[in-house]
PDB file of C-alpha atoms in Angstrom:
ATOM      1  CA  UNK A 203      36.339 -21.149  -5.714  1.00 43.00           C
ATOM      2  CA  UNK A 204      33.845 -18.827  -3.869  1.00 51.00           C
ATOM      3  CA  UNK A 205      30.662 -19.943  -2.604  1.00 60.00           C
ATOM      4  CA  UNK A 206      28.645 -17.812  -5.531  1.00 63.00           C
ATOM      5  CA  UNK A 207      30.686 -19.505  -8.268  1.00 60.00           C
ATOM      6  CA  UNK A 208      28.031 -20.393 -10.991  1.00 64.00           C
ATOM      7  CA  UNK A 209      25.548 -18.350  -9.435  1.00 85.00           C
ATOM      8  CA  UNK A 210      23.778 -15.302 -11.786  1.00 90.00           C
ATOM      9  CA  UNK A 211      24.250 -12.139  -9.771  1.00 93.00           C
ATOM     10  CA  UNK A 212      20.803 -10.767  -9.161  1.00 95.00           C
ATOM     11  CA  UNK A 213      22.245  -7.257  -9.642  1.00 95.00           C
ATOM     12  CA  UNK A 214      25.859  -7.036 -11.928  1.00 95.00           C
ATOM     13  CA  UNK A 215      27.245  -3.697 -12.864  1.00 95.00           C
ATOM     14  CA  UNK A 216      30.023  -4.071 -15.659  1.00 95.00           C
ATOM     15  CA  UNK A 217      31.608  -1.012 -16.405  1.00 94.00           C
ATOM     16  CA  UNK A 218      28.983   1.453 -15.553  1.00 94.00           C
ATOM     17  CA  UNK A 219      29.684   5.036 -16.070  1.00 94.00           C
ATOM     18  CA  UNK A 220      27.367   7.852 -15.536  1.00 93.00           C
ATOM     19  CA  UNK A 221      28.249  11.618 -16.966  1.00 91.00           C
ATOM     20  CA  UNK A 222      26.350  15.087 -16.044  1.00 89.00           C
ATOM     21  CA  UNK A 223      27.660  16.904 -18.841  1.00 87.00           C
ATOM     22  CA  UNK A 224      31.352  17.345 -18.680  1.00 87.00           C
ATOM     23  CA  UNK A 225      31.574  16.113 -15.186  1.00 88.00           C
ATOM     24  CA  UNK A 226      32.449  12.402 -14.683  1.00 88.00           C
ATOM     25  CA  UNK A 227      30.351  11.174 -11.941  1.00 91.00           C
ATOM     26  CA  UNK A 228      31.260   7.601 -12.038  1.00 93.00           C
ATOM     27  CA  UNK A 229      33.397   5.912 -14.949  1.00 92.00           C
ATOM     28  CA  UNK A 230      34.418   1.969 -15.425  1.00 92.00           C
ATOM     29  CA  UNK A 231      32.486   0.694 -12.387  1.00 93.00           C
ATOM     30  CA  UNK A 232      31.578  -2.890 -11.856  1.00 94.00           C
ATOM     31  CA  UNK A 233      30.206  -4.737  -9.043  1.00 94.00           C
ATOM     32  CA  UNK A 234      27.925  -7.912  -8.066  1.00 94.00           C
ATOM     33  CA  UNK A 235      25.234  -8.013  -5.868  1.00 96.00           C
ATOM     34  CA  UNK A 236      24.443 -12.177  -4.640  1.00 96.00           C
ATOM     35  CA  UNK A 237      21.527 -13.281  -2.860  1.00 95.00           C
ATOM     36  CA  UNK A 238      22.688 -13.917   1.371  1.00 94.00           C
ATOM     37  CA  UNK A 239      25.601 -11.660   0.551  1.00 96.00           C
ATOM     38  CA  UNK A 240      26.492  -8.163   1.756  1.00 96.00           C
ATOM     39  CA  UNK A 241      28.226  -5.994  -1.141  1.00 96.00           C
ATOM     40  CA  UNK A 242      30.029  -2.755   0.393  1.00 95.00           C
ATOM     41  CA  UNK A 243      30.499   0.349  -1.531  1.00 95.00           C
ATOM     42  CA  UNK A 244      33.281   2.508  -0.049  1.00 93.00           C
ATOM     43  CA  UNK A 245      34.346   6.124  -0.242  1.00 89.00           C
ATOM     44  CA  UNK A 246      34.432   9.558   0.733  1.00 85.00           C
ATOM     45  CA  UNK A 247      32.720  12.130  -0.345  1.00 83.00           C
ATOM     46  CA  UNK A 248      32.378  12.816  -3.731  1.00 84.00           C
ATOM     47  CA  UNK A 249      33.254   8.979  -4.860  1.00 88.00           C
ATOM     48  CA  UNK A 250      30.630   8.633  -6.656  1.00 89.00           C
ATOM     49  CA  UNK A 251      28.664   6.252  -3.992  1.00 91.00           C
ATOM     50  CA  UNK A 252      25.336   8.558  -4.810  1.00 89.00           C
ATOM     51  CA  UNK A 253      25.551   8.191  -8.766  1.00 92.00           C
ATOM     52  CA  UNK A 254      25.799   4.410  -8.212  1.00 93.00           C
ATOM     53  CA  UNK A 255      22.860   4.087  -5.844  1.00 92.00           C
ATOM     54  CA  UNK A 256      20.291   6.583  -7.929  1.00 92.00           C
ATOM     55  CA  UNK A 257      21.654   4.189 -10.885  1.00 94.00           C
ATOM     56  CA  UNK A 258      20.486   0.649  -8.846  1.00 94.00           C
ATOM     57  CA  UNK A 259      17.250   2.197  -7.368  1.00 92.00           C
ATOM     58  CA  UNK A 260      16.341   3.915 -10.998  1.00 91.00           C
ATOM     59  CA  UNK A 261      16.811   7.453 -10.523  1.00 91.00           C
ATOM     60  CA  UNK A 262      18.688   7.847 -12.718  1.00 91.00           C
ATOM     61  CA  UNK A 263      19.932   5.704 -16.079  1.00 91.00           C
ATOM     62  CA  UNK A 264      23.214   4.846 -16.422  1.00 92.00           C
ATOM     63  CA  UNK A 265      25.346   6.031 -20.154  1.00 91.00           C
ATOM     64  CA  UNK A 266      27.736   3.028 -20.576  1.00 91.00           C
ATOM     65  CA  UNK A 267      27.912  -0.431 -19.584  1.00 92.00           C
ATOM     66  CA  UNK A 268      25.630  -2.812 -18.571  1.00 94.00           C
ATOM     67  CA  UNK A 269      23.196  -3.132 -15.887  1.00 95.00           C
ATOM     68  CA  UNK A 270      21.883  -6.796 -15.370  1.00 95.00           C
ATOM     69  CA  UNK A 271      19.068  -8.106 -13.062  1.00 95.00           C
ATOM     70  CA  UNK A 272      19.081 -12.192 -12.795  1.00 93.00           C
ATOM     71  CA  UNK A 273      21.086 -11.836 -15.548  1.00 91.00           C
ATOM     72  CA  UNK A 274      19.337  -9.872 -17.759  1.00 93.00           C
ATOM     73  CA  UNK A 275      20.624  -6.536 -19.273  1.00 93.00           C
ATOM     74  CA  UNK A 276      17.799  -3.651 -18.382  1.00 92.00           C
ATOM     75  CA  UNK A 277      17.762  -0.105 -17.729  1.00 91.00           C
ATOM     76  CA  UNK A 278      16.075   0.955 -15.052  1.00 91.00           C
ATOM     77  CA  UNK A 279      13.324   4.141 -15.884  1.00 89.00           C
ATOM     78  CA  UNK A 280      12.044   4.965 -12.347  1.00 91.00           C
ATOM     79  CA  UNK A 281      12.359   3.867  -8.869  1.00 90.00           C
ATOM     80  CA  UNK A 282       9.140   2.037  -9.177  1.00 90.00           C
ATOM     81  CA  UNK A 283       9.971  -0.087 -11.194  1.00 92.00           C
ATOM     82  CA  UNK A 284      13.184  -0.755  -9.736  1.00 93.00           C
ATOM     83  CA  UNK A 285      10.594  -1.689  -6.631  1.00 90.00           C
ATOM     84  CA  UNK A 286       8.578  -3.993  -8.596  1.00 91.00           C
ATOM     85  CA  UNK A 287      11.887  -5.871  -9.754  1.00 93.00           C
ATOM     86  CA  UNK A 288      12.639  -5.928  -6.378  1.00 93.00           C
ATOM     87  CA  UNK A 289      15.081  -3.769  -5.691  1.00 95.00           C
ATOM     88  CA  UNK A 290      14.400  -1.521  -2.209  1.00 93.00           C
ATOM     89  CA  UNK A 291      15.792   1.636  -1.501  1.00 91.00           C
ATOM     90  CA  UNK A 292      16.562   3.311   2.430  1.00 89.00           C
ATOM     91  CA  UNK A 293      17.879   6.303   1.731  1.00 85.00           C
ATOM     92  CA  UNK A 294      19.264   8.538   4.285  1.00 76.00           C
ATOM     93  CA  UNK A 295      16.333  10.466   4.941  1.00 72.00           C
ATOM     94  CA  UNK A 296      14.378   7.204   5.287  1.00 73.00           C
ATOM     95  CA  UNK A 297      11.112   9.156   4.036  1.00 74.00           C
ATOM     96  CA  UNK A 298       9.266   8.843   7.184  1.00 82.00           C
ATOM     97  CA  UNK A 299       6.621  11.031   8.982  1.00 87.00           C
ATOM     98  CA  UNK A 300       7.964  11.958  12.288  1.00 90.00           C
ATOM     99  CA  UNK A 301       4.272  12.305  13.666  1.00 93.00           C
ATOM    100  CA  UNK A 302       2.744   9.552  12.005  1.00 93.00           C
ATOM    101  CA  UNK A 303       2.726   5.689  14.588  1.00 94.00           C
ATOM    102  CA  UNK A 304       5.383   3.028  13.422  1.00 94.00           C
ATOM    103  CA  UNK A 305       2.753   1.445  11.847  1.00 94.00           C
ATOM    104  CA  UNK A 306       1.252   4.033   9.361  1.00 93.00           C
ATOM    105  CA  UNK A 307       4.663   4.450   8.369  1.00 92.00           C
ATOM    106  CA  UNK A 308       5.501   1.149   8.085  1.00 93.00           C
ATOM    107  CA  UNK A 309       3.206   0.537   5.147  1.00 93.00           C
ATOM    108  CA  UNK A 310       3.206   4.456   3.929  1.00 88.00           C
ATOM    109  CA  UNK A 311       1.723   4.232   0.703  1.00 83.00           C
ATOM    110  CA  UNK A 312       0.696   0.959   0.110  1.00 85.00           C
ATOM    111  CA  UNK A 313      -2.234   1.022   2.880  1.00 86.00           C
ATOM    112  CA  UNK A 314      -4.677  -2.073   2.756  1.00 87.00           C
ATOM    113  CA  UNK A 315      -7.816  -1.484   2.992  1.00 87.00           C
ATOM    114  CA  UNK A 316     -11.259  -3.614   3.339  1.00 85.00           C
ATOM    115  CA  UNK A 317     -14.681  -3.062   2.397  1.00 79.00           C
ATOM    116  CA  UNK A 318     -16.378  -1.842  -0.799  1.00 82.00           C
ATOM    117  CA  UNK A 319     -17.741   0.865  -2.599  1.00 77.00           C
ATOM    118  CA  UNK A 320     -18.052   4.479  -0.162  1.00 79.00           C
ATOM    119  CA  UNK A 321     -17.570   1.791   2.896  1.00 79.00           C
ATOM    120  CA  UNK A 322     -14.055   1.763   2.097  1.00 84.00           C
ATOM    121  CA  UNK A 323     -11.502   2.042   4.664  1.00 89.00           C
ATOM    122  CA  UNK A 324      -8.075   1.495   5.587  1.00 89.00           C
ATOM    123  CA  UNK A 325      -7.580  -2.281   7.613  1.00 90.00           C
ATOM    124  CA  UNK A 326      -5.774  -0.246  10.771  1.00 91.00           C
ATOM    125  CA  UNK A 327      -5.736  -4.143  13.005  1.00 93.00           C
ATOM    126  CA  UNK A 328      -4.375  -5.871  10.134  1.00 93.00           C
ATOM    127  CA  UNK A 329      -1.907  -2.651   9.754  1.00 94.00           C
ATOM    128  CA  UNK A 330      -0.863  -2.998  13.445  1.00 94.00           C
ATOM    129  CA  UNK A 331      -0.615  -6.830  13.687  1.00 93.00           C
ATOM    130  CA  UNK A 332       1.354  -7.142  10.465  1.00 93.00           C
ATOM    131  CA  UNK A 333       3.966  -4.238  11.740  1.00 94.00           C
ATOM    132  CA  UNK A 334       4.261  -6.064  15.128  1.00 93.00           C
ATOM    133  CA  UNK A 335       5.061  -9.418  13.876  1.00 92.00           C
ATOM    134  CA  UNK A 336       7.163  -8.667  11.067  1.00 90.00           C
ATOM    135  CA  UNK A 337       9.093  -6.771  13.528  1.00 90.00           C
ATOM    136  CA  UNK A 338       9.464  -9.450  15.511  1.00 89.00           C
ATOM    137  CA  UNK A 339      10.652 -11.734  12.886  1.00 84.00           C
ATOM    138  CA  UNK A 340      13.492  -9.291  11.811  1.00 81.00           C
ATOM    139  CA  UNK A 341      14.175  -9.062  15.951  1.00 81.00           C
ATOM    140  CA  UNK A 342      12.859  -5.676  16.572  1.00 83.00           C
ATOM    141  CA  UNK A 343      10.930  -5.608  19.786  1.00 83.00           C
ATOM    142  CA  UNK A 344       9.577  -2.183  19.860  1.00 82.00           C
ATOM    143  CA  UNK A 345       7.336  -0.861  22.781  1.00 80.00           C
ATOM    144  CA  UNK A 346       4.307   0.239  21.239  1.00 90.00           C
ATOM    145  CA  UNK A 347       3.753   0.078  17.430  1.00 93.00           C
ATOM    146  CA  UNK A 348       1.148   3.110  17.783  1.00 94.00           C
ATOM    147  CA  UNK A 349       4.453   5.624  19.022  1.00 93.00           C
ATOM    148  CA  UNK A 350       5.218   8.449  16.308  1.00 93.00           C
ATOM    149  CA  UNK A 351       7.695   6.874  14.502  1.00 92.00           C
ATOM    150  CA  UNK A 352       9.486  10.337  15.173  1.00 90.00           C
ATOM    151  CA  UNK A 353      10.224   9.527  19.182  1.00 90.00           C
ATOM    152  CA  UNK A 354      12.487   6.170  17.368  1.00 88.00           C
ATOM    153  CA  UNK A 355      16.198   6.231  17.755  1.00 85.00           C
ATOM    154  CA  UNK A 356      17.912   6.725  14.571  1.00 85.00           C
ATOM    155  CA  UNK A 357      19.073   3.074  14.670  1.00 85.00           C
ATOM    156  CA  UNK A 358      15.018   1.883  15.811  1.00 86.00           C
ATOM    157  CA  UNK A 359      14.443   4.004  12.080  1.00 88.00           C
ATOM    158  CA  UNK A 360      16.523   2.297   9.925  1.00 87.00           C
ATOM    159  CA  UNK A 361      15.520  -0.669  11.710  1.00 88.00           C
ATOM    160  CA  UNK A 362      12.047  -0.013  10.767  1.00 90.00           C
ATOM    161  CA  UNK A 363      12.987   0.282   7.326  1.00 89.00           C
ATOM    162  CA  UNK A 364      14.995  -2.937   6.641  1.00 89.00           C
ATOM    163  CA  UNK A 365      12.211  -4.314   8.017  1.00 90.00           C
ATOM    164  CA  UNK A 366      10.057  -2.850   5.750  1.00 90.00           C
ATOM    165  CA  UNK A 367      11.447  -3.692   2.588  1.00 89.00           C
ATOM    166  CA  UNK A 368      11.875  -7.099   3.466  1.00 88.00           C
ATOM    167  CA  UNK A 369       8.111  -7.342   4.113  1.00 91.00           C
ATOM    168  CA  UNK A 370       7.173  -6.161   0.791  1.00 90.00           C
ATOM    169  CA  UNK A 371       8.893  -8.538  -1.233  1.00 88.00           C
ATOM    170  CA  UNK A 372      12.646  -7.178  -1.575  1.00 92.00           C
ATOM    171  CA  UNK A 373      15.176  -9.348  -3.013  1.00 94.00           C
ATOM    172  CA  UNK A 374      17.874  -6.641  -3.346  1.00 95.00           C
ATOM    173  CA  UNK A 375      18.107  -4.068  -0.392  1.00 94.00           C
ATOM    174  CA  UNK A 376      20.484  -0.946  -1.097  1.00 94.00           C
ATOM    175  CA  UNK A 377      21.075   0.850   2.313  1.00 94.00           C
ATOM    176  CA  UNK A 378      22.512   4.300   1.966  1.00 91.00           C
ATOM    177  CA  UNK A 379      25.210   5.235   4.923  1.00 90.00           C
ATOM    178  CA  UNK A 380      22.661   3.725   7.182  1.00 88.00           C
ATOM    179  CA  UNK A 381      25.230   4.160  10.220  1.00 87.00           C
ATOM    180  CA  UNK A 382      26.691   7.608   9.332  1.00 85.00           C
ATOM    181  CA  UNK A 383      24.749   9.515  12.208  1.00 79.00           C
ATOM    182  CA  UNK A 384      24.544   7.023  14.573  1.00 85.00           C
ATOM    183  CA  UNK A 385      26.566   6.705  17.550  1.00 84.00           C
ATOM    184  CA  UNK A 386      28.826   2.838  18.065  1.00 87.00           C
ATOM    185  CA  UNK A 387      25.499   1.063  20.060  1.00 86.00           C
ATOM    186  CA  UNK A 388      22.864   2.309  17.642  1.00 86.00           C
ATOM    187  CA  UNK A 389      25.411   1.543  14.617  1.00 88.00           C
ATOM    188  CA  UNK A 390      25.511  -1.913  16.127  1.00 89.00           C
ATOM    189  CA  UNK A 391      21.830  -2.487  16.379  1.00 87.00           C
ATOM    190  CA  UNK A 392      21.732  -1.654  12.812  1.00 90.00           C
ATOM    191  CA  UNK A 393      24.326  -3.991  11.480  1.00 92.00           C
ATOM    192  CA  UNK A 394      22.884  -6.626  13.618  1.00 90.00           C
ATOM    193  CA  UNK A 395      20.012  -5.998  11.209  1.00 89.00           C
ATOM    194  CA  UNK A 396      21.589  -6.244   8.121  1.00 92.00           C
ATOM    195  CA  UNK A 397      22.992  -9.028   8.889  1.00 93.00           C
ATOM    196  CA  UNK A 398      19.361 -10.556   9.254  1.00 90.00           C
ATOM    197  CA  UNK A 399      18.295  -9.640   6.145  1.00 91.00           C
ATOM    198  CA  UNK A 400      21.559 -11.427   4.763  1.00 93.00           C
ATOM    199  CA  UNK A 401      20.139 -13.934   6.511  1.00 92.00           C
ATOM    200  CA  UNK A 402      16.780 -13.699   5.006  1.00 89.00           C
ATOM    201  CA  UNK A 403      18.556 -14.583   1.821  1.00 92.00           C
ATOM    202  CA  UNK A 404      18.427 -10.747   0.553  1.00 94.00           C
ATOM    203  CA  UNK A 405      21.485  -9.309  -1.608  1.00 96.00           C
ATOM    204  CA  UNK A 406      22.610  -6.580   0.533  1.00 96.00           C
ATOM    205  CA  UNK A 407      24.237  -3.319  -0.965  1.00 96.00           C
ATOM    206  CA  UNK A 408      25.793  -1.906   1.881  1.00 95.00           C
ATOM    207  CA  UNK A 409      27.297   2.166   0.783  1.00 93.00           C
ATOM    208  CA  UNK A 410      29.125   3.391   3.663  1.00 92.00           C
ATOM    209  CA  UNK A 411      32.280   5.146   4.210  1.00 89.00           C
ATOM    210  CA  UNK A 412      33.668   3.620   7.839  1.00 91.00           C
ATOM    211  CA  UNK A 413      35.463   0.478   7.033  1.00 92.00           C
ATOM    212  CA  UNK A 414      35.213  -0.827  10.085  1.00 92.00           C
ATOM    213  CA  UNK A 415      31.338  -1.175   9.918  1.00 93.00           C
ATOM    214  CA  UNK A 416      32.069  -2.527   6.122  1.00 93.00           C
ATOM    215  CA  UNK A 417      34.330  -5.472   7.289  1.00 93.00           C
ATOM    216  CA  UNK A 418      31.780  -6.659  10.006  1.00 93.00           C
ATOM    217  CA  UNK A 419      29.095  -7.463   7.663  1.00 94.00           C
ATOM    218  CA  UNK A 420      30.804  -7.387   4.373  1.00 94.00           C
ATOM    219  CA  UNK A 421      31.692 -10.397   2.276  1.00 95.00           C
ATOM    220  CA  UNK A 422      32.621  -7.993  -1.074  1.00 95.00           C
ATOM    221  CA  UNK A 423      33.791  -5.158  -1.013  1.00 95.00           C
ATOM    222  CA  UNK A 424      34.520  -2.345  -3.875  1.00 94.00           C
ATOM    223  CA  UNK A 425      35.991   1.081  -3.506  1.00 94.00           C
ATOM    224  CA  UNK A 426      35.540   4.366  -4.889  1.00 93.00           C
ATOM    225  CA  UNK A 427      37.340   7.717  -5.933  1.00 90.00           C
ATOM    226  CA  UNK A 428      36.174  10.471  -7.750  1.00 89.00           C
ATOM    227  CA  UNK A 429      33.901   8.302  -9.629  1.00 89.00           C
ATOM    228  CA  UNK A 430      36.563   5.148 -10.419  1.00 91.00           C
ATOM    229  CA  UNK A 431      37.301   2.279  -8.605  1.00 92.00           C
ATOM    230  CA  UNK A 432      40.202   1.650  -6.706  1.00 90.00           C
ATOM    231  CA  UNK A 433      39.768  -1.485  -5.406  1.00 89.00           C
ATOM    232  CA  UNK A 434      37.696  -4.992  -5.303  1.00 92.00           C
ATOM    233  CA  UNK A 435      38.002  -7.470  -2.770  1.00 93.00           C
ATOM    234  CA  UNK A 436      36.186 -10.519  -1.341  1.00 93.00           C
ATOM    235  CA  UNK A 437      36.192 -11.117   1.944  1.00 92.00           C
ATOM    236  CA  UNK A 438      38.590 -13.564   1.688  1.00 93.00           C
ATOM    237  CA  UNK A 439      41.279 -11.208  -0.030  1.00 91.00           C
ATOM    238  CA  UNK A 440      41.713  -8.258   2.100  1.00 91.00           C
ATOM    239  CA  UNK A 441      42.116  -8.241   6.220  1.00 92.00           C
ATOM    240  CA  UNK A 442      41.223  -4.835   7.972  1.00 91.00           C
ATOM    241  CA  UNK A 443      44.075  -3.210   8.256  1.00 91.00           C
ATOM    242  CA  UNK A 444      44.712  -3.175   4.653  1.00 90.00           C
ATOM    243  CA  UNK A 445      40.800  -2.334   3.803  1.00 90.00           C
ATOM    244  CA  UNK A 446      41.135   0.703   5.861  1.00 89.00           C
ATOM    245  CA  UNK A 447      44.870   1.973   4.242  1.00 88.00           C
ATOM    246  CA  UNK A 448      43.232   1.559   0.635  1.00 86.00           C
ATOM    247  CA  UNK A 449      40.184   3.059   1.722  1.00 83.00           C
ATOM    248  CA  UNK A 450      42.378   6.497   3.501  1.00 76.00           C
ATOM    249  CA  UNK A 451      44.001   6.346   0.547  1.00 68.00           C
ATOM    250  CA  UNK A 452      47.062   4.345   1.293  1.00 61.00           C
ATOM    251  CA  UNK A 453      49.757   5.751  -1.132  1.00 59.00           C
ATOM    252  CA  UNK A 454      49.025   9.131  -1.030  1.00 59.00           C
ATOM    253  CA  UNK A 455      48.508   9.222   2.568  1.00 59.00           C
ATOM    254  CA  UNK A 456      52.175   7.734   2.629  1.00 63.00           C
ATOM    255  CA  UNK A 457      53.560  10.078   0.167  1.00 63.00           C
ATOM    256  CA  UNK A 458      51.905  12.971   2.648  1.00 59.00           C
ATOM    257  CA  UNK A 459      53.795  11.345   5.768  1.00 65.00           C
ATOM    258  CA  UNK A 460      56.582  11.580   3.796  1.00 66.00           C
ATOM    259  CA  UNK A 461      56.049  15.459   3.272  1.00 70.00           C
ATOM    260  CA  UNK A 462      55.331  16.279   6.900  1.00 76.00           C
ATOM    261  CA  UNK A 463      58.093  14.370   7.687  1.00 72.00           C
ATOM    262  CA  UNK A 464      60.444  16.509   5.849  1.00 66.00           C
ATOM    263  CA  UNK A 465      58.936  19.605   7.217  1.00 60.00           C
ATOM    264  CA  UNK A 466      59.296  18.573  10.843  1.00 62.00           C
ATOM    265  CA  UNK A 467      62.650  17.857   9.843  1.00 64.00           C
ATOM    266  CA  UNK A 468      63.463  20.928   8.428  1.00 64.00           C
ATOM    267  CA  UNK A 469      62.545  22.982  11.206  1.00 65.00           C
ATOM    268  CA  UNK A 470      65.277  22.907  13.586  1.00 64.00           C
ATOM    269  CA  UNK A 471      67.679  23.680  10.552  1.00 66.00           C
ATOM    270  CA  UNK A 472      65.728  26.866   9.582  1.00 65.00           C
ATOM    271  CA  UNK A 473      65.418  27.958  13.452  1.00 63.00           C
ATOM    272  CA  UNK A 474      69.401  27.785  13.485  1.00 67.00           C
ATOM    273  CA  UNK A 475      69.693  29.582   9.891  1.00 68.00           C
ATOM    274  CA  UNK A 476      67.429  32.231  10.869  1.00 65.00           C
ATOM    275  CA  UNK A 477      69.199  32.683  14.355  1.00 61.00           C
ATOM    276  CA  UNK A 478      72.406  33.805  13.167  1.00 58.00           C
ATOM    277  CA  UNK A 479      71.019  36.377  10.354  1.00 55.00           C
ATOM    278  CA  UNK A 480      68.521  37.890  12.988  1.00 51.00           C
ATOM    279  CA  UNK A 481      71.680  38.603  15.457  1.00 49.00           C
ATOM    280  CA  UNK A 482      74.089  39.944  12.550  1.00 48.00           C
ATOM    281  CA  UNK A 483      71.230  42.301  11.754  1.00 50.00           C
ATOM    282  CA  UNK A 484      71.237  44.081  15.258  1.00 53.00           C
ATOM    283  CA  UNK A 485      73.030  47.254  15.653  1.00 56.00           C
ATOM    284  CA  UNK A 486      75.926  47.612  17.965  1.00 56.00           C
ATOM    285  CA  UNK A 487      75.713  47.066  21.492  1.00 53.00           C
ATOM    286  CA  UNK A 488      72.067  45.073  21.341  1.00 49.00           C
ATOM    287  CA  UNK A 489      71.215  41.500  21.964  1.00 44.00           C
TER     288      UNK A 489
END
């Protein structure tokens, strides 16, 4: 028995599918998303992990199947209010404004602000205190709060974000290929950060497609290919090795060994066949 047994999911997918017209985007997928838990969505290109995260953040509404937060059956009609069930978005992009300090972007769009009437302005010590401290409780000791957010590392960004979303009130936090530009110590700062919000007691959806990065922070796992699953594991189930075969593709990838195999083989037969054939064709008294 896992640890989530009897637990409601606070995001389930049960056979979502998602069509553009005649093109199957994504077709049969299910997954669960627990609180303190780290879901990872895996797969190349074209897999379908894009469909599935405009679905969760409301970007898009799914055609068939069901879509349950806490256990209830909703469909989602814009990102916002995806954001006011708590569900948080960092895309890839992280919608940030390079020239703008950590901590105007930090609470971009949703500025407080004191006094009344004309008088009214935007709380910039309360802006700069909060950033710094909640920074700090997420483990993110940045130099100067007041530094365009643009002169961040790409890790310090996505940082930035989780943090973010946590502050205002996230329960589910979907992280889009968070690591895919980042060289191995930046990647590592940010999974160090996901796993804090785990640790926050946030349900992590975690859309990637490096395995390796999956199985560090990971306790389920579900794969995709051209819009279907081809696999769903728990933690538990499934050691590296074989996450990372079934995520390369594992049979075909062995039927295409197989192939090159034969070809390699081949070659030194045709080099003889052809050796012979080229001589008989010389005329008299060559080669």
């Amino acid at each position: 028995m896992t640890r989530t047994a009897g637990r409601t999911p606070l995001v389930e997918l049960s056979g979502v599918s998602k069509h553009y017209g005649n093109v199957r985007a994504l077709e049969g997928v299910s997954l669960q998303v627990h609180a303190g838990e780290v879901t990872c969505v895996l797969g190349d290109n074209g897999a379908g992990k894009s469909t599935l995260i405009k679905i969760i953040a409301g970007l898009h509404r799914h055609d068939g199947g069901t879509l349950a937060l806490d256990g209830e059956a909703t469909r989602l009609s814009s990102p916002r209010e995806a954001l006011d069930r708590g569900i948080a978005t960092v895309h890839q992009d992280l919608a940030v404004v390079p020239l703008m300090p950590v901590w105007r972007n930090f609470f971009l769009g949703s500025e407080p602000r004191r006094g009344v009437g004309p008088f009214k302005r935007m709380d910039v010590d309360l802006m700069r205190r909060t950033t710094r401290a909640e920074l700090l409780r997420m483990g993110i000791d940045l130099r100067d709060v007041d530094q365009p957010i643009g002169t961040l590392s790409g890790g310090e960004r996505q940082c930035v974000a989780i943090a973010r979303a946590v502050y205002f009130g996230a329960k589910v936090l979907v992280l889009d290929e968070p690591t895919a530009a980042l060289g191995v110590k930046q990647s590592g700062v940010v999974l160090k950060y996901v796993a804090a919000a785990r640790d926050r007691g946030l349900g992590v959806v975690f859309i990637t497609h490096n395995p390796h990065h999956a199985y560090l922070v990971g306790d389920r796992f579900v794969l995709l290919k051209r819009g279907t699953m081809t696999g769903e594991h728990t933690r538990d189930e499934v050691a590296l090795d074989e996450l990372t075969r079934q995520m390369a593709g594992g049979a075909e990838l062995d039927g295409l060994r197989h192939e090159l195999r034969r070809a390699q083989d081949d070659e030194p037969r045709r080099a003889r066949d052809a050796g012979p054939r080229r001589s008989a064709a010389l005329p008299p008294g060559r080669g």
